[in-house]
């Protein structure tokens, strides 16, 4: 039931629906719409707000063993073209490359991943650990922590990998400004 309710809420955001419909045209391997575009849409529907309110960007993960900057840049440009008419920020990242830049940006090591869902597993909060993708006529959902924190508007730290307490607090407090109903658990 929770999965169906989650997907119904996510699709209330017209941008999510368009992204899911168009993403297969990119032909990117292991491609997922992830995190904020999904759980924040659910928060908005639960709190009777406009479905796309407060969503800073729409994150898309894919996994291509070609870890060259040029290959990812070409995919980013193609993505920007495909979604240019929407007027939203779509952030595309090859999860096979994250370990190449993460430590320099965040000051902590990030072991190489083997698939896109590995990146979802490493999000700082349980509620962020979610992704969806079109799989033929079906919508595949990856939610290793389930949906309870999302539906209950709870922000809980994910301490299993690369946990950065300062980033956790920063994001949680930023979200609290838009969704004051949130319960934020300590870092």
Tab-separated table of N, CA and C in Angstrom, residues 72-183:
chain	number	residue	atom	x	y	z
A	72	UNK	N	30.474	12.306	-19.061
A	72	UNK	CA	29.431	12.823	-18.178
A	72	UNK	C	28.963	14.198	-18.656
A	73	UNK	N	29.874	15.031	-19.095
A	73	UNK	CA	29.507	16.352	-19.582
A	73	UNK	C	28.575	16.251	-20.794
A	74	UNK	N	28.858	15.320	-21.691
A	74	UNK	CA	27.983	15.127	-22.864
A	74	UNK	C	26.581	14.696	-22.414
A	75	UNK	N	26.516	13.809	-21.418
A	75	UNK	CA	25.214	13.364	-20.900
A	75	UNK	C	24.479	14.521	-20.219
A	76	UNK	N	25.201	15.359	-19.510
A	76	UNK	CA	24.588	16.514	-18.847
A	76	UNK	C	24.013	17.473	-19.882
A	77	UNK	N	24.777	17.745	-20.928
A	77	UNK	CA	24.293	18.657	-21.968
A	77	UNK	C	23.044	18.094	-22.657
A	78	UNK	N	23.049	16.797	-22.934
A	78	UNK	CA	21.893	16.149	-23.560
A	78	UNK	C	20.662	16.231	-22.638
A	79	UNK	N	20.889	16.071	-21.359
A	79	UNK	CA	19.818	16.160	-20.368
A	79	UNK	C	19.262	17.580	-20.311
A	80	UNK	N	20.141	18.561	-20.295
A	80	UNK	CA	19.693	19.957	-20.261
A	80	UNK	C	18.848	20.298	-21.481
A	81	UNK	N	19.243	19.795	-22.629
A	81	UNK	CA	18.451	19.999	-23.855
A	81	UNK	C	17.062	19.386	-23.732
A	82	UNK	N	17.031	18.134	-23.249
A	82	UNK	CA	15.778	17.390	-23.174
A	82	UNK	C	14.762	18.050	-22.248
A	83	UNK	N	15.249	18.720	-21.189
A	83	UNK	CA	14.350	19.283	-20.193
A	83	UNK	C	14.344	20.816	-20.180
A	84	UNK	N	14.958	21.437	-21.158
A	84	UNK	CA	15.074	22.904	-21.194
A	84	UNK	C	13.720	23.606	-21.134
A	85	UNK	N	12.709	22.996	-21.701
A	85	UNK	CA	11.391	23.638	-21.756
A	85	UNK	C	10.670	23.677	-20.403
A	86	UNK	N	11.177	22.958	-19.400
A	86	UNK	CA	10.475	22.857	-18.121
A	86	UNK	C	10.782	24.001	-17.157
A	87	UNK	N	11.915	24.657	-17.332
A	87	UNK	CA	12.271	25.741	-16.431
A	87	UNK	C	12.639	25.290	-15.027
A	88	UNK	N	13.141	24.063	-14.903
A	88	UNK	CA	13.592	23.521	-13.613
A	88	UNK	C	15.047	23.088	-13.748
A	89	UNK	N	15.730	22.975	-12.628
A	89	UNK	CA	17.106	22.482	-12.629
A	89	UNK	C	17.080	20.957	-12.531
A	90	UNK	N	17.670	20.304	-13.510
A	90	UNK	CA	17.822	18.852	-13.491
A	90	UNK	C	19.316	18.569	-13.349
A	91	UNK	N	19.690	17.935	-12.235
A	91	UNK	CA	21.091	17.649	-11.927
A	91	UNK	C	21.375	16.178	-12.211
A	92	UNK	N	22.162	15.939	-13.245
A	92	UNK	CA	22.512	14.579	-13.658
A	92	UNK	C	23.915	14.257	-13.163
A	93	UNK	N	24.090	13.076	-12.550
A	93	UNK	CA	25.407	12.660	-12.081
A	93	UNK	C	25.625	11.171	-12.334
A	94	UNK	N	26.791	10.889	-12.914
A	94	UNK	CA	27.215	9.509	-13.120
A	94	UNK	C	27.775	8.985	-11.800
A	95	UNK	N	27.102	8.028	-11.209
A	95	UNK	CA	27.514	7.499	-9.913
A	95	UNK	C	28.836	6.716	-9.982
A	96	UNK	N	29.245	6.336	-11.171
A	96	UNK	CA	30.544	5.671	-11.334
A	96	UNK	C	31.697	6.656	-11.145
A	97	UNK	N	31.418	7.955	-11.166
A	97	UNK	CA	32.454	8.989	-11.056
A	97	UNK	C	32.523	9.657	-9.687
A	98	UNK	N	31.562	9.442	-8.826
A	98	UNK	CA	31.477	10.207	-7.583
A	98	UNK	C	32.763	10.098	-6.766
A	99	UNK	N	33.336	8.926	-6.687
A	99	UNK	CA	34.547	8.751	-5.872
A	99	UNK	C	35.720	9.588	-6.386
A	100	UNK	N	35.653	10.061	-7.634
A	100	UNK	CA	36.742	10.846	-8.215
A	100	UNK	C	36.764	12.290	-7.716
A	101	UNK	N	35.615	12.818	-7.287
A	101	UNK	CA	35.549	14.230	-6.883
A	101	UNK	C	35.026	14.462	-5.473
A	102	UNK	N	34.397	13.475	-4.861
A	102	UNK	CA	33.713	13.658	-3.589
A	102	UNK	C	34.640	14.151	-2.470
A	103	UNK	N	35.778	13.514	-2.314
A	103	UNK	CA	36.666	13.872	-1.202
A	103	UNK	C	37.146	15.322	-1.317
A	104	UNK	N	37.459	15.748	-2.523
A	104	UNK	CA	37.894	17.138	-2.705
A	104	UNK	C	36.776	18.121	-2.342
A	105	UNK	N	35.547	17.781	-2.698
A	105	UNK	CA	34.413	18.677	-2.437
A	105	UNK	C	33.951	18.644	-0.984
A	106	UNK	N	33.913	17.448	-0.375
A	106	UNK	CA	33.323	17.301	0.956
A	106	UNK	C	34.320	16.934	2.054
A	107	UNK	N	35.587	16.657	1.696
A	107	UNK	CA	36.608	16.379	2.700
A	107	UNK	C	36.550	14.997	3.318
A	108	UNK	N	35.851	14.085	2.689
A	108	UNK	CA	35.748	12.713	3.202
A	108	UNK	C	35.839	11.748	2.028
A	109	UNK	N	36.474	10.604	2.228
A	109	UNK	CA	36.572	9.637	1.126
A	109	UNK	C	35.213	9.043	0.765
A	110	UNK	N	35.118	8.559	-0.453
A	110	UNK	CA	33.874	7.972	-0.959
A	110	UNK	C	34.280	6.785	-1.827
A	111	UNK	N	34.126	5.566	-1.309
A	111	UNK	CA	34.532	4.400	-2.094
A	111	UNK	C	33.758	4.295	-3.408
A	112	UNK	N	34.373	3.737	-4.428
A	112	UNK	CA	33.682	3.573	-5.717
A	112	UNK	C	32.398	2.760	-5.565
A	113	UNK	N	31.417	3.101	-6.384
A	113	UNK	CA	30.139	2.400	-6.391
A	113	UNK	C	30.106	1.380	-7.524
A	114	UNK	N	29.156	0.462	-7.441
A	114	UNK	CA	28.981	-0.548	-8.490
A	114	UNK	C	27.683	-0.353	-9.263
A	115	UNK	N	26.812	0.553	-8.774
A	115	UNK	CA	25.519	0.795	-9.421
A	115	UNK	C	24.931	2.098	-8.855
A	116	UNK	N	23.931	2.621	-9.522
A	116	UNK	CA	23.313	3.879	-9.083
A	116	UNK	C	22.680	3.781	-7.706
A	117	UNK	N	22.058	2.672	-7.400
A	117	UNK	CA	21.398	2.553	-6.099
A	117	UNK	C	22.401	2.619	-4.946
A	118	UNK	N	23.675	2.354	-5.225
A	118	UNK	CA	24.699	2.540	-4.202
A	118	UNK	C	24.785	3.999	-3.767
A	119	UNK	N	24.566	4.924	-4.695
A	119	UNK	CA	24.539	6.340	-4.362
A	119	UNK	C	23.322	6.695	-3.524
A	120	UNK	N	22.196	6.084	-3.822
A	120	UNK	CA	20.977	6.307	-3.030
A	120	UNK	C	21.206	5.816	-1.599
A	121	UNK	N	21.874	4.687	-1.460
A	121	UNK	CA	22.162	4.131	-0.134
A	121	UNK	C	23.002	5.070	0.722
A	122	UNK	N	23.772	5.937	0.101
A	122	UNK	CA	24.690	6.815	0.837
A	122	UNK	C	24.139	8.211	1.112
A	123	UNK	N	22.898	8.473	0.777
A	123	UNK	CA	22.331	9.773	1.123
A	123	UNK	C	22.374	9.968	2.636
A	124	UNK	N	22.478	11.214	3.071
A	124	UNK	CA	22.668	11.553	4.489
A	124	UNK	C	21.473	11.228	5.373
A	125	UNK	N	20.276	11.169	4.795
A	125	UNK	CA	19.069	10.950	5.575
A	125	UNK	C	18.298	9.747	5.048
A	126	UNK	N	17.624	9.050	5.933
A	126	UNK	CA	16.798	7.910	5.512
A	126	UNK	C	15.716	8.336	4.530
A	127	UNK	N	15.068	9.490	4.788
A	127	UNK	CA	13.977	9.921	3.924
A	127	UNK	C	14.456	10.217	2.500
A	128	UNK	N	15.740	10.511	2.331
A	128	UNK	CA	16.285	10.809	1.000
A	128	UNK	C	16.638	9.548	0.222
A	129	UNK	N	16.654	8.419	0.874
A	129	UNK	CA	17.072	7.174	0.248
A	129	UNK	C	15.932	6.554	-0.553
A	130	UNK	N	15.663	7.176	-1.692
A	130	UNK	CA	14.583	6.694	-2.542
A	130	UNK	C	14.867	7.088	-3.988
A	131	UNK	N	14.487	6.197	-4.897
A	131	UNK	CA	14.621	6.473	-6.320
A	131	UNK	C	13.540	5.738	-7.088
A	132	UNK	N	13.192	6.290	-8.253
A	132	UNK	CA	12.225	5.622	-9.125
A	132	UNK	C	12.717	5.718	-10.561
A	133	UNK	N	12.284	4.760	-11.356
A	133	UNK	CA	12.597	4.797	-12.783
A	133	UNK	C	11.533	4.044	-13.552
A	134	UNK	N	11.374	4.480	-14.797
A	134	UNK	CA	10.452	3.785	-15.692
A	134	UNK	C	11.112	2.486	-16.122
A	135	UNK	N	10.352	1.424	-16.094
A	135	UNK	CA	10.842	0.113	-16.513
A	135	UNK	C	9.740	-0.491	-17.378
A	136	UNK	N	9.738	-0.098	-18.653
A	136	UNK	CA	8.640	-0.493	-19.530
A	136	UNK	C	7.379	0.229	-19.092
A	137	UNK	N	6.310	-0.522	-18.883
A	137	UNK	CA	5.050	0.072	-18.432
A	137	UNK	C	4.981	0.216	-16.915
A	138	UNK	N	5.978	-0.286	-16.229
A	138	UNK	CA	6.012	-0.249	-14.768
A	138	UNK	C	6.915	0.877	-14.280
A	139	UNK	N	6.703	1.292	-13.045
A	139	UNK	CA	7.615	2.212	-12.377
A	139	UNK	C	8.307	1.423	-11.279
A	140	UNK	N	9.611	1.320	-11.401
A	140	UNK	CA	10.415	0.609	-10.401
A	140	UNK	C	10.740	1.582	-9.275
A	141	UNK	N	10.657	1.100	-8.047
A	141	UNK	CA	10.939	1.914	-6.867
A	141	UNK	C	12.073	1.268	-6.093
A	142	UNK	N	13.033	2.080	-5.695
A	142	UNK	CA	14.103	1.631	-4.803
A	142	UNK	C	14.006	2.463	-3.540
A	143	UNK	N	13.680	1.823	-2.432
A	143	UNK	CA	13.514	2.509	-1.147
A	143	UNK	C	14.027	1.598	-0.037
A	144	UNK	N	15.357	1.526	0.142
A	144	UNK	CA	15.913	0.583	1.113
A	144	UNK	C	15.477	0.840	2.555
A	145	UNK	N	15.048	2.052	2.873
A	145	UNK	CA	14.580	2.375	4.230
A	145	UNK	C	13.062	2.451	4.307
A	146	UNK	N	12.400	2.102	3.220
A	146	UNK	CA	10.942	2.149	3.216
A	146	UNK	C	10.429	3.573	3.101
A	147	UNK	N	9.188	3.769	3.493
A	147	UNK	CA	8.511	5.045	3.279
A	147	UNK	C	8.067	5.735	4.573
A	148	UNK	N	8.251	5.086	5.715
A	148	UNK	CA	7.721	5.639	6.967
A	148	UNK	C	8.241	7.038	7.259
A	149	UNK	N	9.555	7.260	7.168
A	149	UNK	CA	10.094	8.589	7.464
A	149	UNK	C	9.570	9.633	6.479
A	150	UNK	N	9.390	9.236	5.243
A	150	UNK	CA	8.867	10.174	4.247
A	150	UNK	C	7.440	10.579	4.611
A	151	UNK	N	6.588	9.594	4.838
A	151	UNK	CA	5.184	9.886	5.137
A	151	UNK	C	4.989	10.559	6.495
A	152	UNK	N	5.899	10.283	7.437
A	152	UNK	CA	5.791	10.871	8.770
A	152	UNK	C	6.544	12.193	8.898
A	153	UNK	N	7.129	12.680	7.785
A	153	UNK	CA	7.885	13.938	7.775
A	153	UNK	C	8.996	13.926	8.826
A	154	UNK	N	9.732	12.829	8.847
A	154	UNK	CA	10.827	12.642	9.794
A	154	UNK	C	12.149	12.651	9.050
A	155	UNK	N	13.090	13.440	9.560
A	155	UNK	CA	14.443	13.483	9.017
A	155	UNK	C	15.339	12.769	10.018
A	156	UNK	N	15.919	11.657	9.562
A	156	UNK	CA	16.721	10.780	10.423
A	156	UNK	C	18.089	10.582	9.774
A	157	UNK	N	19.172	10.653	10.530
A	157	UNK	CA	20.491	10.492	9.926
A	157	UNK	C	20.741	9.069	9.428
A	158	UNK	N	21.438	8.976	8.326
A	158	UNK	CA	21.908	7.704	7.790
A	158	UNK	C	23.383	7.606	8.163
A	159	UNK	N	23.677	6.859	9.176
A	159	UNK	CA	25.047	6.763	9.684
A	159	UNK	C	25.846	5.623	9.070
A	160	UNK	N	25.315	4.970	8.047
A	160	UNK	CA	25.991	3.782	7.521
A	160	UNK	C	27.180	4.088	6.617
A	161	UNK	N	27.215	5.246	5.985
A	161	UNK	CA	28.323	5.540	5.074
A	161	UNK	C	28.465	7.049	4.897
A	162	UNK	N	29.678	7.495	4.847
A	162	UNK	CA	30.049	8.890	4.585
A	162	UNK	C	29.137	9.919	5.279
A	163	UNK	N	28.788	9.670	6.538
A	163	UNK	CA	27.914	10.594	7.247
A	163	UNK	C	28.678	11.865	7.606
A	164	UNK	N	28.117	13.008	7.234
A	164	UNK	CA	28.703	14.315	7.509
A	164	UNK	C	27.709	15.098	8.374
A	165	UNK	N	27.918	15.119	9.701
A	165	UNK	CA	26.943	15.750	10.601
A	165	UNK	C	26.627	17.209	10.250
A	166	UNK	N	27.636	17.983	9.863
A	166	UNK	CA	27.385	19.392	9.531
A	166	UNK	C	26.470	19.521	8.311
A	167	UNK	N	26.695	18.700	7.283
A	167	UNK	CA	25.843	18.726	6.081
A	167	UNK	C	24.428	18.271	6.430
A	168	UNK	N	24.338	17.256	7.288
A	168	UNK	CA	23.028	16.773	7.731
A	168	UNK	C	22.232	17.917	8.364
A	169	UNK	N	22.855	18.591	9.338
A	169	UNK	CA	22.169	19.689	10.030
A	169	UNK	C	21.819	20.814	9.063
A	170	UNK	N	22.735	21.158	8.176
A	170	UNK	CA	22.503	22.233	7.204
A	170	UNK	C	21.281	21.949	6.333
A	171	UNK	N	21.223	20.738	5.781
A	171	UNK	CA	20.074	20.376	4.930
A	171	UNK	C	18.784	20.323	5.736
A	172	UNK	N	18.850	19.680	6.890
A	172	UNK	CA	17.648	19.527	7.707
A	172	UNK	C	17.076	20.892	8.099
A	173	UNK	N	17.933	21.819	8.490
A	173	UNK	CA	17.447	23.146	8.882
A	173	UNK	C	16.909	23.919	7.690
A	174	UNK	N	17.519	23.748	6.522
A	174	UNK	CA	16.996	24.400	5.308
A	174	UNK	C	15.597	23.869	4.991
A	175	UNK	N	15.421	22.552	5.094
A	175	UNK	CA	14.108	21.948	4.830
A	175	UNK	C	13.072	22.420	5.850
A	176	UNK	N	13.490	22.557	7.097
A	176	UNK	CA	12.567	22.962	8.165
A	176	UNK	C	11.963	24.338	7.879
A	177	UNK	N	12.696	25.189	7.163
A	177	UNK	CA	12.167	26.506	6.805
A	177	UNK	C	10.959	26.386	5.874
A	178	UNK	N	10.997	25.399	4.971
A	178	UNK	CA	9.889	25.201	4.028
A	178	UNK	C	8.797	24.321	4.623
A	179	UNK	N	9.209	23.306	5.379
A	179	UNK	CA	8.268	22.353	5.963
A	179	UNK	C	8.427	22.365	7.489
A	180	UNK	N	7.846	23.347	8.181
A	180	UNK	CA	8.019	23.445	9.639
A	180	UNK	C	7.452	22.235	10.390
A	181	UNK	N	6.644	21.437	9.725
A	181	UNK	CA	6.052	20.250	10.356
A	181	UNK	C	7.073	19.127	10.557
A	182	UNK	N	8.251	19.251	9.978
A	182	UNK	CA	9.256	18.188	10.049
A	182	UNK	C	9.703	17.913	11.477
A	183	UNK	N	9.965	16.643	11.735
A	183	UNK	CA	10.640	16.230	12.951
A	183	UNK	C	12.061	15.887	12.548
